[in-house]
Amino acid sequence: MTGQSARYPRQGEQGFRRVANDPIHQFQIQRIIPLEVGGLDLSFTNSSLFMAATLAVTTGFLVLATSGRGLVPSRLQSIAEMAYEFIASMLRDAAGTQGLRFFPLVFSLFMFILVSNLLGMVPYFFTVASHLIVTAALALLVFATVLIVGFARHGLGFLKLFVPSGVPGVLLPLVMAIEVISFLTRPVSHSVRLFANMLAGHITLKVFAGFIVSLSSLGAVGIAGAILPLAMTIGLTALEFLVAFLQAYVFAMLTCMYLNDALHPGGH
Amino acid sequence: MASENTSTTHTEGTDAAASGAATHATGTDATHATGGDAMAPATGDLHTSTGTADHGGGHGGTFPPFDSSNYPSQLVWLAITFGLFYYLMAKVVLPRIAQTLEQRHDRIANDLAEAEKLKGETDAAIASYEQALAEARQKAGDIARTTRDRVQKSIDSERAAAEDGLASKMADAEKHIANVKASALGEVDEIASETAQTLIGMLGGGKATKAELTKALSEVRG
């Protein structure tokens, strides 16, 4: 504890107890319904709340949007169809028509991450993907799917993935080692990319927003000076909406490419 | 502050490394070190676990995303919500959208086929119209030609008939003229002989016979 207080000096400082200016506070897990099963803390937390909210909002929207099943789509229905065709074409381009077996998985991943990221943009809302454990779980789900499908479909032939064609025999062991390492680090990069983007974006946003509050408490000059961080915050907010979409897209896109490896291991 | 007490009491424990850290703590916070003396030994193992639990719940030193005490809850709730989400997508939403898109695709294909069929029918109708028009035109041409021929023929025959009539009339006229001429010429001889007889009588030559007169006339005429 004392060691930690040395490493994280903010611990005792009263200033960081103020919620408004602490960029880390937004990632705090708060227990809403405490729950303990077999010694494990499985409380329903704010993170769980926003996972549930993502589930409810997305499912509610899509069920409502597709309930008409109109031949000529309504506005909501065309959004749902656009999302469907966007993901379907992405998957088909990356993994071929065989890849469409995994369409529900890719679609769920994309929509879940996208909606939870967008919900996280609302002030005081929690961003589910700002916790590494969540993105790691999703990335490992994809990794496990790739491994299971790869070995189930191709048996040991799946290992051809690590033997690129057209490499001279001398270099082959080296190249294979690199291929194996890059394959094994996939879940790391896959999950850290999403996590770090959401975390860093929200911290940056919070820091600049905090500048506005701090400066404007200094009187007239401070308020005039606060215009700069305000402009910055507005720009960053737009950027964060882009990142919220882009990271969901990137996560889904990488999932498609990894699934392509499972389906066509000799294909590269 | 209770947790700080626990960690400082740890200085009194047997663990050498921990006591090193605790000395540092006593330096900064001497009252705690002395105050915690009572519950000295057994709490060594609790050091980290109580520490993280406190930080996780409150607002402490552990960076929230790396606070492993929250992992089980997040994993379980992610599994529940994402599992349910996947199930609802796979069983309800995506089949619905797929069905709608399929229906629309079929409908469009049907409509295109129908349009193609109707276009074929239109083309056939246009072709038959064109053919009928061409036939009508040909028929009109035929009728015009036969009518022209018939009229031409009747004109020709009438003209021929008229020319025949004129020729016969002309022949009759010529015959009549010839007759008149012949009879006139015959009377000229008679008048000449009568005149010659009268002249002879007046000249006192007696009376010339008819035969002599005729003989003289033919000699004159040559």
Coordinates of C-alpha atoms in Angstrom, one line a residue:
Chain A
M1 CA 0.0 0.0 0.0
T2 CA 2.7 2.4 0.8
G3 CA 4.6 1.2 -2.2
Q4 CA 1.6 1.9 -4.3
S5 CA 1.1 5.3 -2.8
A6 CA 4.6 6.1 -3.8
R7 CA 4.0 4.9 -7.4
Y8 CA 0.7 6.7 -7.7
P9 CA 1.2 9.8 -5.7
R10 CA -2.4 11.0 -6.5
Q11 CA -3.7 8.7 -3.8
G12 CA -3.5 11.1 -0.9
E13 CA -4.0 14.3 -2.8
Q14 CA -7.3 16.0 -2.2
G15 CA -7.3 17.5 -5.7
F16 CA -7.7 14.2 -7.4
R17 CA -10.7 13.3 -5.3
R18 CA -12.6 15.9 -7.2
V19 CA -14.4 14.0 -9.9
A20 CA -14.6 16.9 -12.4
N21 CA -10.9 17.1 -13.0
D22 CA -9.8 13.5 -12.7
P23 CA -9.4 12.0 -16.1
I24 CA -9.2 8.5 -14.7
H25 CA -12.3 8.6 -12.6
Q26 CA -14.5 7.8 -15.6
F27 CA -13.0 4.4 -15.9
Q28 CA -13.8 3.5 -12.3
I29 CA -15.9 0.4 -11.7
Q30 CA -18.7 1.0 -9.3
R31 CA -20.8 -1.8 -7.9
I32 CA -24.5 -1.2 -8.4
I33 CA -25.8 -4.6 -7.2
P34 CA -23.1 -6.4 -5.1
L35 CA -23.0 -10.1 -5.8
E36 CA -20.5 -12.7 -4.8
V37 CA -20.6 -16.2 -6.1
G38 CA -18.1 -18.8 -4.8
G39 CA -15.7 -16.2 -3.5
L40 CA -15.7 -14.3 -6.9
D41 CA -17.0 -10.8 -7.0
L42 CA -19.6 -10.9 -9.8
S43 CA -21.3 -7.6 -8.8
F44 CA -23.5 -5.9 -11.3
T45 CA -21.4 -2.8 -11.9
N46 CA -21.6 0.3 -14.0
S47 CA -19.7 -1.7 -16.7
S48 CA -22.3 -4.4 -16.6
L49 CA -25.0 -1.7 -16.8
F50 CA -23.6 -0.4 -20.0
M51 CA -23.1 -3.8 -21.5
A52 CA -26.7 -4.4 -20.7
A53 CA -27.6 -1.0 -22.1
T54 CA -25.7 -1.8 -25.3
L55 CA -27.6 -5.1 -25.6
A56 CA -30.9 -3.4 -25.0
V57 CA -30.4 -0.4 -27.2
T58 CA -29.0 -2.4 -30.2
T59 CA -31.4 -5.3 -30.0
G60 CA -34.4 -2.9 -29.4
F61 CA -33.4 -0.8 -32.3
L62 CA -32.8 -3.6 -34.7
V63 CA -35.9 -5.6 -33.7
L64 CA -38.0 -2.4 -34.0
A65 CA -36.4 -1.5 -37.3
T66 CA -36.9 -4.9 -38.9
S67 CA -40.4 -5.5 -37.5
G68 CA -42.1 -3.9 -40.6
R69 CA -40.2 -6.1 -43.0
G70 CA -41.3 -3.7 -45.7
L71 CA -40.6 -4.3 -49.3
V72 CA -39.8 -0.6 -49.5
P73 CA -37.7 -0.1 -46.3
S74 CA -38.6 2.6 -43.8
R75 CA -35.8 4.9 -42.5
L76 CA -35.0 2.7 -39.5
Q77 CA -35.2 -0.4 -41.6
S78 CA -32.8 0.9 -44.2
I79 CA -30.3 1.7 -41.4
A80 CA -30.5 -1.9 -40.2
E81 CA -30.2 -3.2 -43.8
M82 CA -27.2 -0.9 -44.4
A83 CA -25.5 -2.3 -41.4
Y84 CA -26.3 -5.8 -42.5
E85 CA -25.0 -5.3 -46.0
F86 CA -21.9 -3.3 -44.8
I87 CA -20.8 -6.2 -42.6
A88 CA -21.8 -8.9 -45.1
S89 CA -19.8 -7.3 -47.9
M90 CA -16.8 -6.8 -45.6
L91 CA -16.9 -10.4 -44.6
R92 CA -17.4 -11.6 -48.1
D93 CA -14.5 -9.5 -49.4
A94 CA -12.1 -10.7 -46.7
A95 CA -13.1 -14.4 -46.2
G96 CA -15.2 -15.3 -49.3
T97 CA -18.7 -16.6 -49.3
Q98 CA -17.7 -19.5 -46.9
G99 CA -17.0 -16.8 -44.4
L100 CA -20.7 -15.9 -44.3
R101 CA -21.1 -18.8 -41.8
F102 CA -19.5 -16.4 -39.3
F103 CA -21.7 -13.5 -40.2
P104 CA -23.6 -13.5 -36.9
L105 CA -20.4 -13.4 -35.0
V106 CA -18.8 -10.5 -37.0
F107 CA -22.1 -8.6 -37.0
S108 CA -22.5 -9.0 -33.3
L109 CA -19.0 -7.9 -32.6
F110 CA -19.2 -4.9 -34.8
M111 CA -22.6 -3.7 -33.5
F112 CA -21.8 -4.4 -29.9
I113 CA -18.5 -2.5 -30.0
L114 CA -19.9 0.3 -32.1
V115 CA -22.9 0.9 -29.9
S116 CA -21.0 0.6 -26.6
N117 CA -18.4 3.0 -28.0
L118 CA -21.1 5.5 -29.1
L119 CA -22.9 5.2 -25.7
G120 CA -19.6 5.9 -24.1
M121 CA -19.5 9.2 -25.8
V122 CA -22.5 10.4 -23.7
P123 CA -21.1 12.4 -20.7
Y124 CA -21.2 10.4 -17.5
F125 CA -21.7 7.2 -19.4
F126 CA -19.2 4.3 -19.0
T127 CA -17.2 3.1 -22.0
V128 CA -17.2 -0.7 -21.9
A129 CA -14.3 -1.1 -24.3
S130 CA -12.1 1.1 -22.1
H131 CA -11.3 -1.9 -20.0
L132 CA -8.7 -4.3 -21.4
I133 CA -10.3 -7.3 -20.0
V134 CA -13.4 -6.8 -22.1
T135 CA -11.5 -6.2 -25.4
A136 CA -9.2 -9.1 -24.5
A137 CA -12.2 -11.4 -23.9
L138 CA -13.7 -10.5 -27.3
A139 CA -10.3 -10.8 -29.1
L140 CA -9.7 -14.2 -27.4
L141 CA -13.2 -15.3 -28.5
V142 CA -12.1 -14.5 -32.1
F143 CA -8.8 -16.2 -31.6
A144 CA -10.4 -19.3 -30.2
T145 CA -12.9 -19.4 -33.0
V146 CA -10.1 -19.2 -35.6
L147 CA -8.2 -22.0 -33.9
I148 CA -11.2 -24.3 -33.5
V149 CA -12.5 -23.7 -37.0
G150 CA -9.0 -23.9 -38.5
F151 CA -8.2 -27.3 -36.9
A152 CA -11.7 -28.6 -37.3
R153 CA -11.7 -27.9 -41.1
H154 CA -8.1 -28.6 -42.0
G155 CA -6.7 -30.7 -39.2
L156 CA -2.9 -30.3 -39.2
G157 CA -3.3 -28.7 -42.6
F158 CA -4.1 -25.5 -40.7
L159 CA -0.4 -25.3 -39.8
K160 CA 0.2 -24.5 -43.5
L161 CA -0.7 -21.0 -42.3
F162 CA 2.8 -20.8 -40.8
V163 CA 4.6 -22.0 -44.0
P164 CA 4.4 -19.3 -46.6
S165 CA 4.9 -20.5 -50.1
G166 CA 7.9 -19.4 -52.2
V167 CA 10.3 -18.9 -49.3
P168 CA 13.8 -20.3 -49.7
G169 CA 14.6 -23.4 -47.5
V170 CA 17.3 -21.6 -45.5
L171 CA 15.0 -18.8 -44.5
L172 CA 12.0 -21.1 -43.8
P173 CA 12.6 -21.7 -40.1
L174 CA 13.1 -18.0 -39.4
V175 CA 10.0 -17.1 -41.4
M176 CA 8.0 -19.8 -39.7
A177 CA 9.1 -18.5 -36.3
I178 CA 8.0 -15.0 -37.2
E179 CA 4.7 -16.3 -38.5
V180 CA 4.0 -18.2 -35.3
I181 CA 4.9 -15.3 -33.1
S182 CA 2.8 -12.9 -35.2
F183 CA -0.1 -15.4 -35.0
L184 CA 0.1 -15.7 -31.3
T185 CA 0.3 -12.0 -30.7
R186 CA -2.8 -11.4 -32.7
P187 CA -5.2 -11.4 -29.7
V188 CA -2.9 -8.9 -28.0
S189 CA -2.8 -6.4 -30.8
H190 CA -6.4 -7.0 -31.6
S191 CA -7.6 -6.2 -28.0
V192 CA -5.0 -3.5 -27.1
R193 CA -5.8 -1.5 -30.2
L194 CA -9.4 -1.1 -29.3
F195 CA -8.8 -0.7 -25.6
A196 CA -6.0 1.9 -26.0
N197 CA -7.9 3.9 -28.5
M198 CA -11.0 4.2 -26.3
L199 CA -9.0 4.8 -23.2
A200 CA -6.6 7.4 -24.6
G201 CA -9.4 9.2 -26.4
H202 CA -11.5 9.5 -23.3
I203 CA -8.6 10.6 -21.2
T204 CA -7.6 13.3 -23.7
L205 CA -11.1 14.5 -24.0
K206 CA -11.4 14.7 -20.2
V207 CA -8.1 16.5 -19.8
F208 CA -9.0 19.2 -22.3
A209 CA -12.5 19.5 -20.8
G210 CA -10.8 19.8 -17.4
F211 CA -8.7 22.7 -18.7
I212 CA -11.9 24.6 -19.5
V213 CA -13.2 24.2 -15.9
S214 CA -9.8 25.1 -14.3
L215 CA -9.2 28.1 -16.5
S216 CA -12.7 29.5 -16.3
S217 CA -12.4 29.5 -12.5
L218 CA -9.6 32.1 -12.8
G219 CA -11.9 35.0 -13.8
A220 CA -12.4 36.9 -17.0
V221 CA -8.9 36.3 -18.4
G222 CA -9.3 32.6 -17.6
I223 CA -12.7 32.4 -19.3
A224 CA -11.2 34.0 -22.4
G225 CA -8.3 31.6 -22.3
A226 CA -10.7 28.7 -21.9
I227 CA -11.9 29.2 -25.5
L228 CA -8.8 27.3 -26.8
P229 CA -9.4 24.1 -24.8
L230 CA -13.1 24.4 -25.6
A231 CA -12.4 24.5 -29.3
M232 CA -10.0 21.6 -28.8
T233 CA -12.6 19.6 -26.9
I234 CA -15.2 20.2 -29.7
G235 CA -12.7 18.9 -32.3
L236 CA -11.7 16.0 -30.1
T237 CA -15.4 15.0 -29.6
A238 CA -15.9 14.8 -33.3
L239 CA -12.7 12.8 -33.6
E240 CA -13.8 10.5 -30.9
F241 CA -17.1 9.7 -32.7
L242 CA -15.0 8.8 -35.7
V243 CA -12.7 6.7 -33.6
A244 CA -15.7 5.0 -32.0
F245 CA -16.9 3.9 -35.4
L246 CA -13.4 3.3 -36.8
Q247 CA -12.3 1.0 -34.0
A248 CA -15.4 -1.1 -34.2
Y249 CA -14.8 -1.3 -38.0
V250 CA -11.1 -2.2 -37.5
F251 CA -12.0 -4.9 -34.9
A252 CA -14.6 -6.4 -37.2
M253 CA -12.3 -6.2 -40.2
L254 CA -9.4 -7.9 -38.4
T255 CA -11.9 -10.6 -37.3
C256 CA -12.8 -11.2 -40.9
M257 CA -9.2 -11.5 -41.9
Y258 CA -8.4 -13.9 -39.1
L259 CA -11.4 -16.0 -40.0
N260 CA -10.1 -16.0 -43.6
D261 CA -7.0 -17.6 -42.3
A262 CA -9.1 -20.3 -40.5
L263 CA -10.9 -21.0 -43.7
H264 CA -8.1 -20.7 -46.2
P265 CA -4.8 -21.4 -44.3
G266 CA -2.7 -21.9 -47.4
G267 CA -4.0 -18.8 -49.0
H268 CA -1.2 -16.4 -48.4
Chain B
M1 CA -6.8 4.9 6.9
A2 CA -7.5 1.5 8.3
S3 CA -5.7 -0.2 5.4
E4 CA -2.7 2.0 5.9
N5 CA -2.6 0.8 9.4
T6 CA -2.6 -2.8 8.2
S7 CA 0.2 -2.2 5.8
T8 CA 2.4 -0.5 8.3
T9 CA 1.8 -3.1 11.0
H10 CA 3.4 -5.4 8.4
T11 CA 6.7 -3.8 9.3
E12 CA 6.6 -5.8 12.5
G13 CA 6.2 -9.1 10.5
T14 CA 9.1 -11.5 9.5
D15 CA 9.2 -10.6 5.9
A16 CA 12.4 -8.7 5.2
A17 CA 11.5 -7.1 2.0
A18 CA 8.2 -5.9 3.3
S19 CA 9.9 -4.4 6.3
G20 CA 12.1 -2.4 4.0
A21 CA 9.0 -0.8 2.3
A22 CA 7.5 -0.2 5.7
T23 CA 10.5 1.6 7.0
H24 CA 9.9 4.0 4.2
A25 CA 6.4 4.3 5.3
T26 CA 7.3 5.0 8.8
G27 CA 9.5 7.8 7.6
T28 CA 6.5 9.6 6.0
D29 CA 3.8 8.6 8.5
A30 CA 5.3 7.9 11.9
T31 CA 2.1 7.8 13.9
H32 CA 0.6 5.0 11.9
A33 CA 3.7 2.9 12.4
T34 CA 3.4 3.1 16.1
G35 CA -0.4 3.0 16.2
G36 CA -0.5 -0.3 14.4
D37 CA 1.8 -2.2 16.8
A38 CA -1.1 -4.1 18.4
M39 CA -2.1 -6.4 15.5
A40 CA 1.3 -7.0 14.3
P41 CA 2.1 -10.5 13.0
A42 CA -0.6 -12.4 11.0
T43 CA -1.6 -9.8 8.5
G44 CA 1.3 -10.2 6.1
D45 CA -0.6 -12.2 3.4
L46 CA -3.5 -9.8 3.4
H47 CA -1.2 -7.0 2.4
T48 CA -1.9 -6.9 -1.3
S49 CA -5.4 -8.2 -1.3
T50 CA -6.8 -5.7 1.1
G51 CA -4.9 -3.0 -0.6
T52 CA -6.3 -3.7 -4.1
A53 CA -9.8 -4.3 -2.8
D54 CA -9.8 -0.9 -1.2
H55 CA -8.4 0.8 -4.2
G56 CA -10.8 -0.9 -6.5
G57 CA -13.8 0.2 -4.5
G58 CA -12.7 3.7 -3.7
H59 CA -10.5 5.9 -5.7
G60 CA -7.1 4.6 -5.2
G61 CA -3.8 4.1 -6.9
T62 CA -4.6 1.1 -9.1
F63 CA -5.4 2.2 -12.7
P64 CA -9.0 1.0 -13.0
P65 CA -8.6 -1.0 -16.3
F66 CA -5.7 -3.0 -14.7
D67 CA -7.5 -3.7 -11.5
S68 CA -7.9 -7.5 -11.6
S69 CA -10.5 -7.6 -8.8
N70 CA -13.0 -6.3 -11.4
Y71 CA -12.2 -8.9 -14.0
P72 CA -14.5 -11.7 -12.9
S73 CA -17.5 -9.5 -12.9
Q74 CA -16.7 -7.9 -16.2
L75 CA -16.0 -11.3 -17.8
V76 CA -19.2 -12.8 -16.5
W77 CA -21.4 -9.9 -17.5
L78 CA -19.8 -9.6 -20.9
A79 CA -20.4 -13.3 -21.4
I80 CA -24.0 -12.9 -20.4
T81 CA -24.8 -9.7 -22.4
F82 CA -22.7 -10.6 -25.5
G83 CA -24.0 -14.1 -25.5
L84 CA -27.5 -12.9 -25.4
F85 CA -26.7 -10.3 -28.0
Y86 CA -25.2 -12.9 -30.3
Y87 CA -28.2 -15.2 -29.8
L88 CA -30.7 -12.4 -30.6
M89 CA -28.8 -11.3 -33.6
A90 CA -28.4 -14.8 -35.0
K91 CA -31.9 -16.0 -34.2
V92 CA -34.1 -12.9 -34.6
V93 CA -32.6 -9.9 -36.3
L94 CA -30.3 -11.2 -39.0
P95 CA -32.8 -13.8 -40.3
R96 CA -35.4 -11.1 -40.5
I97 CA -33.1 -8.8 -42.5
A98 CA -31.9 -11.6 -44.6
Q99 CA -35.5 -12.6 -45.4
T100 CA -36.5 -9.0 -46.2
L101 CA -33.5 -8.6 -48.5
E102 CA -34.3 -12.0 -50.1
Q103 CA -37.9 -11.1 -50.7
R104 CA -36.9 -7.8 -52.2
H105 CA -34.3 -9.4 -54.4
D106 CA -36.9 -12.0 -55.6
R107 CA -39.5 -9.3 -56.1
I108 CA -37.1 -7.2 -58.2
A109 CA -36.0 -10.2 -60.2
N110 CA -39.7 -11.1 -60.8
D111 CA -40.5 -7.6 -61.8
L112 CA -37.6 -7.4 -64.2
A113 CA -38.7 -10.7 -65.7
E114 CA -42.2 -9.4 -66.0
A115 CA -40.9 -6.2 -67.6
E116 CA -38.8 -8.2 -70.0
K117 CA -41.8 -10.3 -70.9
L118 CA -44.0 -7.3 -71.5
K119 CA -41.2 -5.7 -73.5
G120 CA -41.2 -8.8 -75.7
E121 CA -44.9 -8.6 -76.1
T122 CA -44.6 -5.0 -77.1
D123 CA -41.9 -5.8 -79.6
A124 CA -44.1 -8.5 -81.1
A125 CA -47.1 -6.1 -81.3
I126 CA -44.9 -3.5 -83.0
A127 CA -43.6 -6.1 -85.4
S128 CA -47.1 -7.3 -86.3
Y129 CA -48.3 -3.8 -86.7
E130 CA -45.4 -3.0 -89.0
Q131 CA -46.2 -6.2 -91.0
A132 CA -49.9 -5.3 -91.2
L133 CA -48.9 -1.8 -92.3
A134 CA -46.6 -3.2 -95.0
E135 CA -49.3 -5.6 -96.2
A136 CA -51.8 -2.8 -96.3
R137 CA -49.4 -0.6 -98.3
Q138 CA -48.8 -3.4 -100.7
K139 CA -52.5 -4.1 -101.1
A140 CA -53.2 -0.4 -101.7
G141 CA -50.4 -0.4 -104.3
D142 CA -51.9 -3.5 -106.0
I143 CA -55.4 -2.0 -106.0
A144 CA -54.0 1.2 -107.5
R145 CA -52.1 -0.7 -110.1
T146 CA -55.1 -3.0 -111.2
T147 CA -57.4 0.0 -111.2
R148 CA -55.0 1.9 -113.4
D149 CA -54.6 -1.1 -115.7
R150 CA -58.3 -1.6 -116.0
V151 CA -59.0 2.0 -116.7
Q152 CA -56.2 2.1 -119.2
K153 CA -57.6 -1.0 -120.8
S154 CA -61.1 0.4 -121.1
I155 CA -59.7 3.7 -122.4
D156 CA -57.7 1.7 -125.0
S157 CA -60.7 -0.4 -126.1
E158 CA -62.9 2.7 -126.4
R159 CA -60.3 4.5 -128.3
A160 CA -59.9 1.5 -130.6
A161 CA -63.7 1.2 -131.0
A162 CA -63.9 4.9 -131.8
E163 CA -61.0 4.6 -134.3
D164 CA -62.7 1.7 -136.0
G165 CA -65.9 3.7 -136.3
L166 CA -64.1 6.6 -137.8
A167 CA -62.2 4.4 -140.3
S168 CA -65.4 2.7 -141.5
K169 CA -67.1 6.1 -141.8
M170 CA -64.1 7.4 -143.7
A171 CA -64.2 4.4 -146.0
D172 CA -68.0 5.0 -146.6
A173 CA -67.3 8.6 -147.3
E174 CA -64.5 7.8 -149.7
K175 CA -66.7 5.2 -151.5
H176 CA -69.5 7.8 -151.7
I177 CA -67.1 10.4 -153.1
A178 CA -65.9 7.9 -155.6
N179 CA -69.4 7.0 -156.7
V180 CA -70.3 10.7 -157.0
K181 CA -67.2 11.3 -159.0
A182 CA -67.8 8.3 -161.2
S183 CA -71.4 9.3 -161.8
A184 CA -70.3 12.9 -162.4
L185 CA -67.8 11.8 -164.9
G186 CA -70.4 9.6 -166.7
E187 CA -72.7 12.5 -167.0
V188 CA -69.8 14.7 -168.4
D189 CA -69.6 12.3 -171.4
E190 CA -73.4 12.5 -171.9
I191 CA -73.4 16.2 -171.7
A192 CA -70.4 16.4 -174.0
S193 CA -72.1 14.2 -176.7
E194 CA -75.3 16.1 -176.3
T195 CA -73.4 19.4 -176.7
A196 CA -71.5 18.0 -179.6
Q197 CA -74.7 16.9 -181.3
T198 CA -76.3 20.2 -180.8
L199 CA -73.2 22.0 -182.2
I200 CA -73.1 19.7 -185.2
G201 CA -76.8 20.2 -185.8
M202 CA -76.4 24.0 -185.6
L203 CA -73.3 23.9 -187.9
G204 CA -75.5 22.0 -190.3
G205 CA -73.5 18.9 -190.4
G206 CA -76.6 16.8 -190.3
K207 CA -77.2 14.5 -187.8
A208 CA -74.4 12.6 -186.1
T209 CA -75.1 9.2 -184.9
K210 CA -74.6 8.2 -181.4
A211 CA -71.9 5.8 -182.3
E212 CA -69.9 8.4 -184.1
L213 CA -70.1 10.8 -181.2
T214 CA -68.9 8.2 -178.8
K215 CA -66.1 7.3 -181.1
A216 CA -65.1 10.9 -181.5
L217 CA -65.3 11.6 -177.8
S218 CA -63.0 8.7 -176.9
E219 CA -60.6 9.8 -179.6
V220 CA -60.5 13.3 -178.0
R221 CA -60.1 12.0 -174.6
G222 CA -57.3 10.0 -175.7

